[in-house]
Amino acid sequence: MSHSTVETTAARTDDASAGSWWRQAVVYQIYPRSFADANADGLGDLRGILSHVDYLAELGIDAVWLSPFYPSALADGGYDVADYRDVDPRLGTLDDFDDLVTALHTRGLRIVVDIVPNHTSDLHPWFREALAGGRGSGARDRYIFREGTGPDGSEPPTDWQSFFGGSAWERVEDGQWYLHNFAVEQPDLNWSHPQVRADFLATLRFWSDRGVDGFRIDVAHMLTKDLGDPLPTWAELQARPIDGSHPMIDRDDVHDVYAEWRSVFDSYDPPRTAVAEAWVHPSRVPLYARPESLGQSFNFDLLLAEFDAGQFRTVVTDNLELATRSGSSSTWVLSNHDVVRHPTRYGLPARTSTAQTPALEWLRSGGIEPALDRDRGLRRARAASLLVLALPGSTYLYQGEELGLHEVAEIPDEVRQDPAYVRTKGAQIGRDGCRVPLPWSAHAPAFGFGAGGAHLPQPDWYAACAVDVESADPGSTLSMYRRALALRHQLQTKEQLTWIETGRPDVLHFERANGWHVLTTFGTDPYPFPGSALLVSSSPFAGDVVPGETTVWFRRGALPSSQDG
Ligand code: NOJ
């Protein structure tokens, strides 16, 4: 038997002080508009979340991350923020927010909020001022305005594309154009402007003063820009290396911004935390995760990986190594509000060489092609979740994954909300399928989401996944998550993992520092297991073999004899 141990910085310090609560936390992402609706307007709200804080506490998480709840026209599900220091009236009030913070803190849960600094909403007072001020006004300098091209300036300044499809430039009435890397309603801010910098510091203090424990930073790698004059073409932009000096992506000088933020975070006791949403080359992740910068960065590798032992092992090993380099802990994410839910990804045939993933093809066909094996997808998802929940570092869960929800494909085109769908006229199917309001109760209107219906249609199969149904079933995915999180609290130990070779390319086995063993069969063949398990992701489990596509947690004494070395 051979072993290889990966250890991150905290393994050596064993620092469990209040300031490092985040290092191995389980953080539950709430997409507020789709969690629970207390005022019966069809849209989830803060009082809806308040009504379920006991559910969150019983689940056994350590913290809640709230996606944006700020005033917004919902051009991009709230990531178009019109006021960074208020609550959208449809979602509640600042008093509701304070009540939520108190309710969570009383139950020992922390709260993380989303900060969206790359762009505002076009309804933000700054952008209204920029429009009213006209060409050449100082108010335009907070954004990125340029003249158009062509004889009358009616062509965009460049041929750059937005992430949601179409030109990244939009023309305003007086003929100038502004940059929006995302939706038209999301003008990019100019981070060279001192007022932009100062205002976000005020926003961080505002929420920190209200008791927020940490921040998730949206598009953290794109704030600072040095676009050049003349502006490069799209092809030139794409060809530029992303090495810290790219005009728009992952520039080194973005860390000057975060150094200022760090001094705000560290002025609180305990220091406020932050996690970067930075889609950057792995070698540059530690720059964001350093303690001098944001302190932690999302690792999205598992969103892209197949349910495959080799891929999982590489992702785990590489990311623990990256965490060591930055002094941070790794994060693990299987689902979030931007991707197809993992039971669905794992229930579709493995990716082919075509450009589209099966999940996107499946969504586009309304859930028909290729055929989804729901049971298999869920079985694999449960195995993946149990593996991930045993890893050193922090795990980010997305609302509904604890119910084993599949992606919803049955959304009529006319009710889709994602700007990516609308702007590309359906070429990008968008993210509505993972944002359908949660089922709380099998027999209540809108499955207990709220008395006012649901803002995206819920499918009939939601009934079987409702919280009340799954709570009553010891074999449900919810019951598995509850047991896993409770056990994790008992077993969690220093940030160290040792791989134990299994002699099978489709089986992974690792041990945490304290004899907590985790074994996953990625293939369909069983694996010998003579010991007694602490937790198993699928049933029936006879006890002498681990069935295929299953994760088992067990203690050292229960090691298979062939593995005892
Ligand atoms: C990343 C967020 O997760 C996504 O939902 C959003 O559309 C973009 N950033 C733009 O803010």
Coordinates of C-alpha atoms and ligand atoms in Angstrom, one line a residue:
M1 CA 0.0 0.0 0.0
S2 CA 1.4 3.4 -0.8
H3 CA 0.4 6.7 0.7
S4 CA 0.7 10.3 -0.4
T5 CA -0.2 13.1 2.0
V6 CA -1.3 16.5 1.1
E7 CA -1.3 19.1 3.9
T8 CA -2.3 22.7 3.8
T9 CA -0.9 25.5 6.0
A10 CA -3.5 25.2 8.7
A11 CA -2.5 21.6 9.2
R12 CA 0.7 22.9 10.7
T13 CA -0.9 25.7 12.8
D14 CA -4.1 23.9 13.8
D15 CA -5.6 27.4 14.1
A16 CA -9.2 27.1 15.2
S17 CA -9.6 30.6 16.5
A18 CA -12.7 32.7 15.7
G19 CA -10.8 34.4 12.9
S20 CA -10.4 31.2 10.9
W21 CA -13.9 29.8 11.2
W22 CA -14.2 29.9 7.4
R23 CA -11.3 27.5 6.8
Q24 CA -13.3 24.4 7.0
A25 CA -16.8 25.8 7.1
V26 CA -19.8 24.4 5.2
V27 CA -21.4 27.4 3.6
Y28 CA -24.9 27.2 2.2
Q29 CA -25.8 29.4 -0.7
I30 CA -29.2 31.0 -0.7
Y31 CA -30.5 32.5 -3.9
P32 CA -33.0 34.7 -2.0
R33 CA -35.6 35.1 -4.8
S34 CA -36.1 31.3 -5.0
F35 CA -35.7 30.1 -1.4
A36 CA -39.0 31.0 0.4
D37 CA -41.7 33.7 -0.1
A38 CA -43.2 35.1 3.1
N39 CA -45.3 37.9 1.5
A40 CA -47.0 35.9 -1.2
D41 CA -45.8 37.9 -4.2
G42 CA -44.2 34.9 -5.9
L43 CA -40.7 36.1 -5.1
G44 CA -38.6 34.8 -2.3
D45 CA -37.7 37.3 0.5
L46 CA -35.8 37.8 3.7
R47 CA -38.8 37.0 5.9
G48 CA -39.0 33.7 3.9
I49 CA -35.4 32.9 4.9
L50 CA -36.2 33.9 8.5
S51 CA -39.0 31.4 8.6
H52 CA -36.6 28.6 7.7
V53 CA -33.6 29.4 9.9
D54 CA -34.3 26.4 12.1
Y55 CA -34.1 24.3 8.9
L56 CA -30.7 25.7 8.2
A57 CA -29.5 25.1 11.7
E58 CA -30.8 21.5 11.7
L59 CA -29.1 20.9 8.4
G60 CA -25.8 21.4 10.2
I61 CA -24.2 24.1 8.0
D62 CA -21.8 26.7 9.5
A63 CA -22.7 29.7 7.4
V64 CA -25.2 31.1 4.9
W65 CA -24.1 33.0 1.8
L66 CA -26.9 35.2 0.4
S67 CA -26.8 36.0 -3.3
P68 CA -27.8 39.6 -4.0
F69 CA -30.9 40.9 -2.2
Y70 CA -30.3 44.6 -3.0
P71 CA -32.6 46.9 -5.0
S72 CA -32.5 45.6 -8.5
A73 CA -34.5 45.5 -11.7
L74 CA -33.6 41.8 -11.9
A75 CA -32.0 42.1 -15.3
D76 CA -29.5 39.5 -14.1
G77 CA -31.2 37.9 -11.1
G78 CA -30.1 40.7 -8.7
Y79 CA -26.5 40.9 -10.0
D80 CA -27.5 44.2 -11.4
V81 CA -27.4 46.3 -8.2
A82 CA -29.1 49.7 -8.0
D83 CA -28.2 50.4 -4.4
Y84 CA -25.4 48.5 -2.6
R85 CA -26.6 49.5 0.9
D86 CA -30.2 48.7 1.0
V87 CA -32.7 45.8 0.6
D88 CA -34.9 45.4 -2.4
P89 CA -38.4 46.4 -1.2
R90 CA -39.8 43.2 -2.7
L91 CA -37.4 41.2 -0.6
G92 CA -37.8 43.2 2.7
T93 CA -36.2 45.9 4.6
L94 CA -32.9 46.6 6.4
D95 CA -34.8 45.7 9.7
D96 CA -35.6 42.3 8.2
F97 CA -31.9 41.9 7.3
D98 CA -30.9 42.8 10.9
D99 CA -33.4 40.2 12.2
L100 CA -32.0 37.6 9.9
V101 CA -28.4 38.3 11.0
T102 CA -29.6 38.0 14.7
A103 CA -31.5 34.8 14.0
L104 CA -28.6 33.2 12.3
H105 CA -26.0 34.3 14.8
T106 CA -28.2 33.1 17.7
R107 CA -28.1 29.7 16.1
G108 CA -24.3 29.8 15.7
L109 CA -24.5 30.4 12.0
R110 CA -22.5 33.1 10.1
I111 CA -23.6 35.1 7.2
V112 CA -21.8 36.0 4.0
V113 CA -23.2 38.5 1.5
D114 CA -22.5 39.0 -2.2
I115 CA -20.6 42.1 -3.4
V116 CA -20.9 43.0 -7.1
P117 CA -18.2 45.4 -7.9
N118 CA -17.5 45.0 -11.6
H119 CA -20.7 46.6 -12.7
T120 CA -23.7 48.4 -11.3
S121 CA -27.3 48.3 -12.5
D122 CA -28.2 50.9 -15.2
L123 CA -30.6 52.1 -12.5
H124 CA -27.9 53.0 -10.1
P125 CA -27.9 56.7 -9.3
W126 CA -24.3 57.0 -10.7
F127 CA -25.4 55.7 -14.1
R128 CA -28.5 57.9 -14.2
E129 CA -26.1 60.8 -13.4
A130 CA -23.8 59.7 -16.1
L131 CA -26.6 59.6 -18.7
A132 CA -28.0 63.0 -17.5
G133 CA -24.6 64.6 -17.4
G134 CA -23.9 63.9 -21.0
R135 CA -20.8 63.5 -23.1
G136 CA -17.7 64.8 -21.3
S137 CA -19.3 65.1 -17.9
G138 CA -17.3 63.9 -14.9
A139 CA -20.2 61.5 -14.0
R140 CA -19.3 59.4 -17.0
D141 CA -15.8 58.8 -15.7
R142 CA -17.2 56.4 -13.1
Y143 CA -18.0 54.1 -16.0
I144 CA -16.3 53.3 -19.3
F145 CA -17.7 55.5 -22.0
R146 CA -16.1 55.7 -25.5
E147 CA -17.0 57.3 -28.9
G148 CA -18.3 54.9 -31.5
T149 CA -16.7 54.1 -34.8
G150 CA -17.8 54.6 -38.4
P151 CA -18.5 57.9 -40.1
D152 CA -21.2 59.0 -37.6
G153 CA -20.0 57.0 -34.6
S154 CA -22.9 54.6 -35.0
E155 CA -20.8 51.5 -34.8
P156 CA -19.6 50.2 -31.4
P157 CA -16.1 51.3 -30.4
T158 CA -14.9 47.7 -30.8
D159 CA -16.2 44.3 -31.8
W160 CA -16.0 43.0 -28.2
Q161 CA -18.6 40.4 -27.1
S162 CA -20.4 40.4 -23.8
F163 CA -20.6 37.2 -21.8
F164 CA -24.4 37.1 -22.3
G165 CA -24.1 37.4 -26.1
G166 CA -24.0 40.3 -28.4
S167 CA -21.9 43.4 -28.4
A168 CA -20.2 44.5 -25.1
W169 CA -21.1 48.1 -25.9
E170 CA -24.4 49.9 -25.8
R171 CA -25.1 53.3 -27.3
V172 CA -26.8 56.0 -25.2
E173 CA -29.0 58.8 -26.5
D174 CA -26.2 61.4 -27.2
G175 CA -24.3 58.8 -29.2
Q176 CA -21.6 57.7 -26.8
W177 CA -21.2 54.0 -26.0
Y178 CA -20.6 52.3 -22.6
L179 CA -18.9 49.0 -21.8
H180 CA -21.0 46.2 -20.3
N181 CA -19.2 42.8 -20.1
F182 CA -22.5 41.3 -18.9
A183 CA -26.0 42.4 -19.6
V184 CA -26.8 45.8 -21.2
E185 CA -28.3 46.7 -17.8
Q186 CA -24.9 46.1 -16.1
P187 CA -22.5 48.9 -17.1
D188 CA -18.9 48.2 -16.1
L189 CA -17.4 50.5 -13.4
N190 CA -14.2 52.4 -13.9
W191 CA -12.0 51.2 -11.0
S192 CA -9.4 53.9 -11.6
H193 CA -12.0 56.4 -10.2
P194 CA -11.3 57.3 -6.6
Q195 CA -15.0 57.6 -5.8
V196 CA -15.7 54.1 -7.0
R197 CA -12.9 52.8 -4.8
A198 CA -14.1 54.8 -1.8
D199 CA -17.7 53.9 -2.2
F200 CA -17.1 50.1 -2.1
L201 CA -15.1 50.6 1.1
A202 CA -18.1 52.3 2.6
T203 CA -20.3 49.4 1.4
L204 CA -18.0 46.8 3.0
R205 CA -18.1 48.8 6.3
F206 CA -21.9 49.2 6.1
W207 CA -22.6 45.4 6.0
S208 CA -19.7 44.6 8.4
D209 CA -21.2 47.1 10.9
R210 CA -24.5 45.2 10.5
G211 CA -22.8 42.0 11.6
V212 CA -22.0 40.4 8.3
D213 CA -19.2 37.9 8.7
G214 CA -17.9 37.8 5.2
F215 CA -18.3 38.6 1.5
R216 CA -18.4 36.7 -1.7
I217 CA -16.9 38.9 -4.4
D218 CA -18.5 38.7 -7.9
V219 CA -16.3 38.6 -10.9
A220 CA -13.3 39.4 -8.7
H221 CA -10.8 39.1 -11.5
M222 CA -12.2 41.8 -13.8
L223 CA -12.5 45.1 -11.8
T224 CA -9.3 46.9 -12.9
K225 CA -8.9 47.6 -16.6
D226 CA -6.3 49.3 -18.8
L227 CA -8.0 49.1 -22.2
G228 CA -5.5 50.9 -24.3
D229 CA -5.8 53.6 -26.9
P230 CA -6.6 52.6 -29.6
L231 CA -8.7 49.9 -28.2
P232 CA -7.6 46.4 -29.3
T233 CA -9.9 44.3 -31.4
W234 CA -11.7 41.2 -30.0
A235 CA -9.1 39.0 -31.7
E236 CA -6.2 41.0 -30.2
L237 CA -7.8 41.0 -26.8
Q238 CA -8.3 37.2 -27.0
A239 CA -4.7 36.7 -28.1
R240 CA -3.2 38.7 -25.2
P241 CA -1.7 36.5 -22.5
I242 CA -3.5 36.6 -19.2
D243 CA -0.4 37.1 -17.2
G244 CA -1.3 40.1 -15.0
S245 CA -1.1 42.7 -17.7
H246 CA -4.1 41.8 -19.8
P247 CA -6.2 44.9 -20.5
M248 CA -9.3 43.5 -18.8
I249 CA -8.8 40.1 -17.1
D250 CA -6.9 39.1 -13.9
R251 CA -4.7 42.2 -13.8
D252 CA -2.1 42.3 -11.1
D253 CA -3.3 45.8 -10.1
V254 CA -6.7 44.4 -8.9
H255 CA -4.9 43.3 -5.8
D256 CA -4.2 47.0 -4.9
V257 CA -8.0 47.2 -4.6
Y258 CA -8.1 44.1 -2.4
A259 CA -5.3 45.3 -0.2
E260 CA -7.5 48.3 0.7
W261 CA -10.4 46.0 1.3
R262 CA -8.2 43.8 3.5
S263 CA -7.6 46.8 5.8
V264 CA -11.3 47.1 6.2
F265 CA -11.8 43.4 6.8
D266 CA -9.0 43.3 9.4
S267 CA -10.4 46.4 11.2
Y268 CA -13.2 44.1 12.6
D269 CA -12.9 41.5 15.3
P270 CA -13.1 38.8 14.1
P271 CA -11.8 39.9 10.7
R272 CA -14.4 39.8 8.0
T273 CA -13.7 37.1 5.4
A274 CA -14.0 37.2 1.6
V275 CA -14.0 34.6 -1.1
A276 CA -13.2 35.5 -4.7
E277 CA -15.3 34.4 -7.7
A278 CA -12.2 34.5 -10.0
W279 CA -12.2 32.5 -13.1
V280 CA -8.4 32.5 -13.6
H281 CA -5.6 30.2 -14.4
P282 CA -4.9 27.9 -11.5
S283 CA -1.4 29.3 -11.1
R284 CA -3.0 32.7 -10.3
V285 CA -5.6 31.5 -7.9
P286 CA -3.3 31.9 -4.9
L287 CA -3.0 35.7 -5.6
Y288 CA -6.7 36.1 -4.7
A289 CA -6.6 33.5 -1.9
R290 CA -3.6 35.1 -0.1
P291 CA -4.3 36.6 3.3
E292 CA -3.2 40.0 2.1
S293 CA -5.8 39.8 -0.7
L294 CA -9.3 38.3 -0.4
G295 CA -8.2 35.4 1.7
Q296 CA -10.0 32.6 -0.2
S297 CA -10.9 31.9 -3.8
F298 CA -13.5 29.6 -5.3
N299 CA -12.2 26.4 -6.9
F300 CA -14.7 25.6 -9.7
D301 CA -12.8 22.6 -11.1
L302 CA -15.5 20.1 -9.9
L303 CA -18.1 22.0 -11.8
L304 CA -16.2 21.0 -15.0
A305 CA -15.1 17.5 -14.0
E306 CA -16.9 14.3 -14.9
F307 CA -17.9 11.8 -12.3
D308 CA -14.5 10.1 -12.7
A309 CA -12.0 8.9 -10.1
G310 CA -8.9 10.3 -12.0
Q311 CA -10.4 13.7 -12.6
F312 CA -11.6 14.0 -8.9
R313 CA -8.2 13.0 -7.6
T314 CA -6.4 15.5 -9.8
V315 CA -8.7 18.3 -8.8
V316 CA -8.4 17.5 -5.1
T317 CA -4.6 17.2 -5.1
D318 CA -4.0 20.3 -7.3
N319 CA -6.3 22.4 -5.2
L320 CA -4.9 21.4 -1.9
E321 CA -1.5 22.2 -3.3
L322 CA -2.8 25.7 -4.4
A323 CA -4.2 26.3 -1.0
T324 CA -0.9 25.5 0.6
R325 CA 0.8 28.0 -1.7
S326 CA -1.6 30.8 -0.7
G327 CA -1.9 30.0 2.9
S328 CA -5.7 29.7 2.5
S329 CA -7.9 26.6 2.6
S330 CA -9.5 25.1 -0.5
T331 CA -13.1 25.5 -1.4
W332 CA -15.2 22.7 -3.0
V333 CA -18.3 23.4 -5.1
L334 CA -20.5 20.9 -7.0
S335 CA -23.4 23.2 -7.8
N336 CA -24.3 26.9 -7.7
H337 CA -26.8 29.3 -9.2
D338 CA -24.8 29.5 -12.5
V339 CA -24.5 25.8 -13.5
V340 CA -26.6 22.8 -14.2
R341 CA -27.2 20.9 -10.9
H342 CA -24.8 18.1 -10.3
P343 CA -27.3 15.1 -10.2
T344 CA -28.3 16.1 -13.8
R345 CA -24.8 16.5 -15.0
Y346 CA -23.9 13.1 -13.6
G347 CA -27.0 11.4 -15.1
L348 CA -26.3 12.3 -18.7
P349 CA -23.9 10.5 -20.9
A350 CA -20.2 11.5 -20.6
R351 CA -19.2 14.5 -22.5
T352 CA -18.4 13.9 -26.2
S353 CA -16.0 15.9 -28.3
T354 CA -18.7 18.3 -29.4
A355 CA -18.6 21.8 -28.1
Q356 CA -21.8 21.5 -26.1
T357 CA -22.0 19.6 -22.9
P358 CA -24.7 17.0 -22.7
A359 CA -26.4 19.1 -20.0
L360 CA -26.9 22.1 -22.2
E361 CA -28.1 19.9 -25.1
W362 CA -30.5 18.2 -22.7
L363 CA -31.8 21.6 -21.4
R364 CA -32.3 22.9 -24.9
S365 CA -34.3 19.9 -25.9
G366 CA -36.6 20.5 -22.9
G367 CA -35.2 17.6 -21.0
I368 CA -35.6 14.9 -23.7
E369 CA -32.2 14.4 -25.5
P370 CA -29.9 12.9 -24.5
A371 CA -31.8 10.7 -22.1
L372 CA -31.3 11.6 -18.4
D373 CA -30.9 8.7 -16.0
R374 CA -32.3 10.4 -13.0
D375 CA -31.6 7.7 -10.5
R376 CA -28.1 7.2 -11.6
G377 CA -27.4 10.9 -11.6
L378 CA -28.7 11.2 -8.1
R379 CA -26.8 8.1 -6.9
R380 CA -23.5 9.6 -8.3
A381 CA -24.3 13.1 -6.9
R382 CA -24.8 11.7 -3.4
A383 CA -21.5 9.8 -3.7
A384 CA -19.7 13.0 -5.0
S385 CA -21.3 15.1 -2.2
L386 CA -20.2 12.7 0.5
L387 CA -16.7 12.7 -0.9
V388 CA -16.5 16.5 -1.1
L389 CA -17.9 16.9 2.4
A390 CA -15.0 14.9 3.8
L391 CA -12.3 17.0 2.1
P392 CA -10.1 19.4 4.0
G393 CA -11.2 23.0 3.4
S394 CA -14.6 24.6 3.0
T395 CA -17.6 23.3 1.1
Y396 CA -20.1 25.6 -0.6
L397 CA -23.5 24.0 -1.0
Y398 CA -26.2 25.4 -3.2
Q399 CA -29.8 25.5 -2.0
G400 CA -31.8 22.4 -3.0
E401 CA -28.7 20.2 -3.5
E402 CA -29.5 18.7 0.0
L403 CA -32.8 17.6 -1.5
G404 CA -31.0 16.0 -4.5
L405 CA -32.9 18.3 -6.9
H406 CA -32.3 17.8 -10.5
E407 CA -32.1 20.7 -12.9
V408 CA -35.6 21.8 -14.2
A409 CA -35.8 21.5 -17.9
E410 CA -39.5 22.1 -18.2
I411 CA -39.5 25.9 -18.4
P412 CA -41.5 27.4 -21.2
D413 CA -39.4 29.8 -23.3
E414 CA -41.6 32.8 -22.6
V415 CA -41.1 32.7 -18.9
R416 CA -37.3 32.2 -18.9
Q417 CA -35.6 35.1 -17.1
D418 CA -31.9 34.7 -17.7
P419 CA -30.4 37.5 -19.8
A420 CA -28.1 35.0 -21.4
Y421 CA -31.2 33.2 -22.9
V422 CA -32.9 36.4 -23.9
R423 CA -29.9 38.1 -25.5
T424 CA -28.8 35.1 -27.4
K425 CA -32.4 34.3 -28.5
G426 CA -32.1 30.9 -26.9
A427 CA -28.7 30.0 -28.2
Q428 CA -27.5 30.0 -24.6
I429 CA -30.2 28.2 -22.6
G430 CA -29.3 30.1 -19.4
R431 CA -29.5 29.3 -15.7
D432 CA -33.2 29.4 -14.8
G433 CA -33.3 25.6 -14.4
C434 CA -31.3 25.7 -11.2
R435 CA -33.1 28.7 -9.9
V436 CA -36.6 27.3 -9.7
P437 CA -38.2 28.0 -6.2
L438 CA -37.6 25.3 -3.6
P439 CA -40.2 22.7 -2.7
W440 CA -40.8 22.8 1.1
S441 CA -44.1 20.8 1.3
A442 CA -45.4 18.2 -1.2
H443 CA -49.1 19.2 -0.9
A444 CA -49.0 23.0 -0.3
P445 CA -49.5 25.6 -3.1
A446 CA -46.2 26.2 -4.9
F447 CA -44.9 23.3 -2.8
G448 CA -44.8 25.5 0.2
F449 CA -42.6 28.1 -1.4
G450 CA -45.3 30.7 -0.8
A451 CA -49.0 31.4 -1.2
G452 CA -48.4 33.6 -4.2
G453 CA -47.1 31.0 -6.6
A454 CA -43.6 30.7 -7.9
H455 CA -41.8 33.1 -10.2
L456 CA -40.4 30.2 -12.2
P457 CA -42.7 27.1 -12.8
Q458 CA -42.0 24.1 -10.5
P459 CA -42.3 20.6 -12.0
D460 CA -44.6 17.9 -10.6
W461 CA -41.6 15.7 -9.7
Y462 CA -40.7 18.4 -7.1
A463 CA -43.4 16.8 -4.8
A464 CA -41.1 13.7 -4.1
C465 CA -38.2 16.0 -3.2
A466 CA -40.1 18.4 -0.9
V467 CA -38.5 19.0 2.5
D468 CA -41.5 17.5 4.4
V469 CA -41.3 14.3 2.4
E470 CA -37.5 13.9 2.6
S471 CA -37.5 14.8 6.3
A472 CA -39.7 11.8 7.0
D473 CA -37.5 9.4 5.0
P474 CA -34.3 8.2 6.6
G475 CA -33.0 7.2 3.2
S476 CA -33.6 10.6 1.5
T477 CA -30.8 12.8 0.3
L478 CA -31.8 15.4 3.0
S479 CA -31.3 12.8 5.7
M480 CA -28.0 11.9 4.2
Y481 CA -26.8 15.5 4.2
R482 CA -28.0 16.0 7.8
R483 CA -26.1 13.0 9.0
A484 CA -23.1 13.9 7.0
L485 CA -22.9 17.4 8.4
A486 CA -23.5 16.3 11.9
L487 CA -20.7 13.6 11.6
R488 CA -18.4 16.1 9.8
H489 CA -18.6 18.3 12.9
Q490 CA -17.4 15.4 15.1
L491 CA -14.8 14.2 12.7
Q492 CA -13.4 17.4 11.2
T493 CA -9.7 17.6 11.8
K494 CA -6.7 19.4 10.6
E495 CA -6.4 20.2 6.9
Q496 CA -4.6 17.1 5.8
L497 CA -5.4 14.2 3.5
T498 CA -3.6 11.0 2.7
W499 CA -4.4 9.1 -0.5
I500 CA -4.4 5.3 0.0
E501 CA -3.9 3.4 -3.2
T502 CA -6.8 1.0 -4.0
G503 CA -5.3 -0.9 -6.9
R504 CA -8.4 0.1 -8.9
P505 CA -8.4 3.2 -11.2
D506 CA -12.1 3.7 -10.5
V507 CA -11.9 3.7 -6.7
L508 CA -10.5 6.5 -4.5
H509 CA -9.7 6.1 -0.9
F510 CA -8.3 8.8 1.4
E511 CA -7.8 9.2 5.1
R512 CA -8.0 12.4 7.1
A513 CA -5.5 13.0 9.9
N514 CA -7.6 11.3 12.6
G515 CA -8.4 8.0 11.0
W516 CA -11.5 9.2 9.2
H517 CA -11.5 7.2 6.0
V518 CA -13.4 7.9 2.8
L519 CA -13.8 5.5 -0.1
T520 CA -15.6 6.2 -3.4
T521 CA -16.4 3.7 -6.1
F522 CA -16.8 5.8 -9.3
G523 CA -17.5 2.7 -11.5
T524 CA -20.3 0.2 -11.2
D525 CA -18.2 -2.6 -9.8
P526 CA -18.4 -3.2 -6.1
Y527 CA -15.3 -3.0 -3.9
P528 CA -14.6 -5.3 -0.9
F529 CA -15.4 -3.7 2.5
P530 CA -15.4 -5.9 5.5
G531 CA -15.6 -3.2 8.1
S532 CA -18.5 -1.2 9.6
A533 CA -19.4 2.1 7.9
L534 CA -20.2 5.4 9.5
L535 CA -22.1 6.7 6.6
V536 CA -22.9 5.4 3.1
S537 CA -24.3 7.4 0.1
S538 CA -26.5 4.7 -1.3
S539 CA -28.6 1.8 -0.2
P540 CA -28.9 -1.1 0.2
F541 CA -25.5 -1.6 1.8
A542 CA -24.8 -5.1 2.9
G543 CA -21.7 -4.2 4.8
D544 CA -19.1 -6.5 3.1
V545 CA -18.8 -4.6 -0.2
V546 CA -19.1 -1.0 -1.3
P547 CA -21.5 -1.0 -4.2
G548 CA -20.7 0.9 -7.4
E549 CA -21.1 4.7 -7.5
T550 CA -21.1 5.0 -3.8
T551 CA -19.1 6.8 -1.1
V552 CA -18.6 5.3 2.4
W553 CA -17.2 7.0 5.5
F554 CA -15.5 4.7 8.0
R555 CA -13.0 4.7 10.8
R556 CA -9.5 3.2 10.7
G557 CA -10.5 0.0 12.6
A558 CA -12.9 -0.8 9.8
L559 CA -10.3 -0.7 7.0
P560 CA -10.6 -3.5 4.4
S561 CA -7.9 -6.1 5.3
S562 CA -6.4 -5.9 1.8
Q563 CA -5.8 -2.2 2.5
D564 CA -4.3 -2.5 6.0
G565 CA -0.8 -2.5 4.7
Ligands
NOJ1 C1 -21.2 35.8 -11.6 C2 -22.5 35.5 -11.0 O1 -22.4 34.3 -10.2 C3 -23.5 35.4 -12.1 O2 -24.8 34.9 -11.6 C4 -23.7 36.8 -12.7 O3 -24.5 36.7 -13.8 C5 -22.3 37.4 -13.1 N1 -21.3 37.2 -12.2 C6 -22.4 38.8 -13.4 O4 -22.6 39.5 -12.2

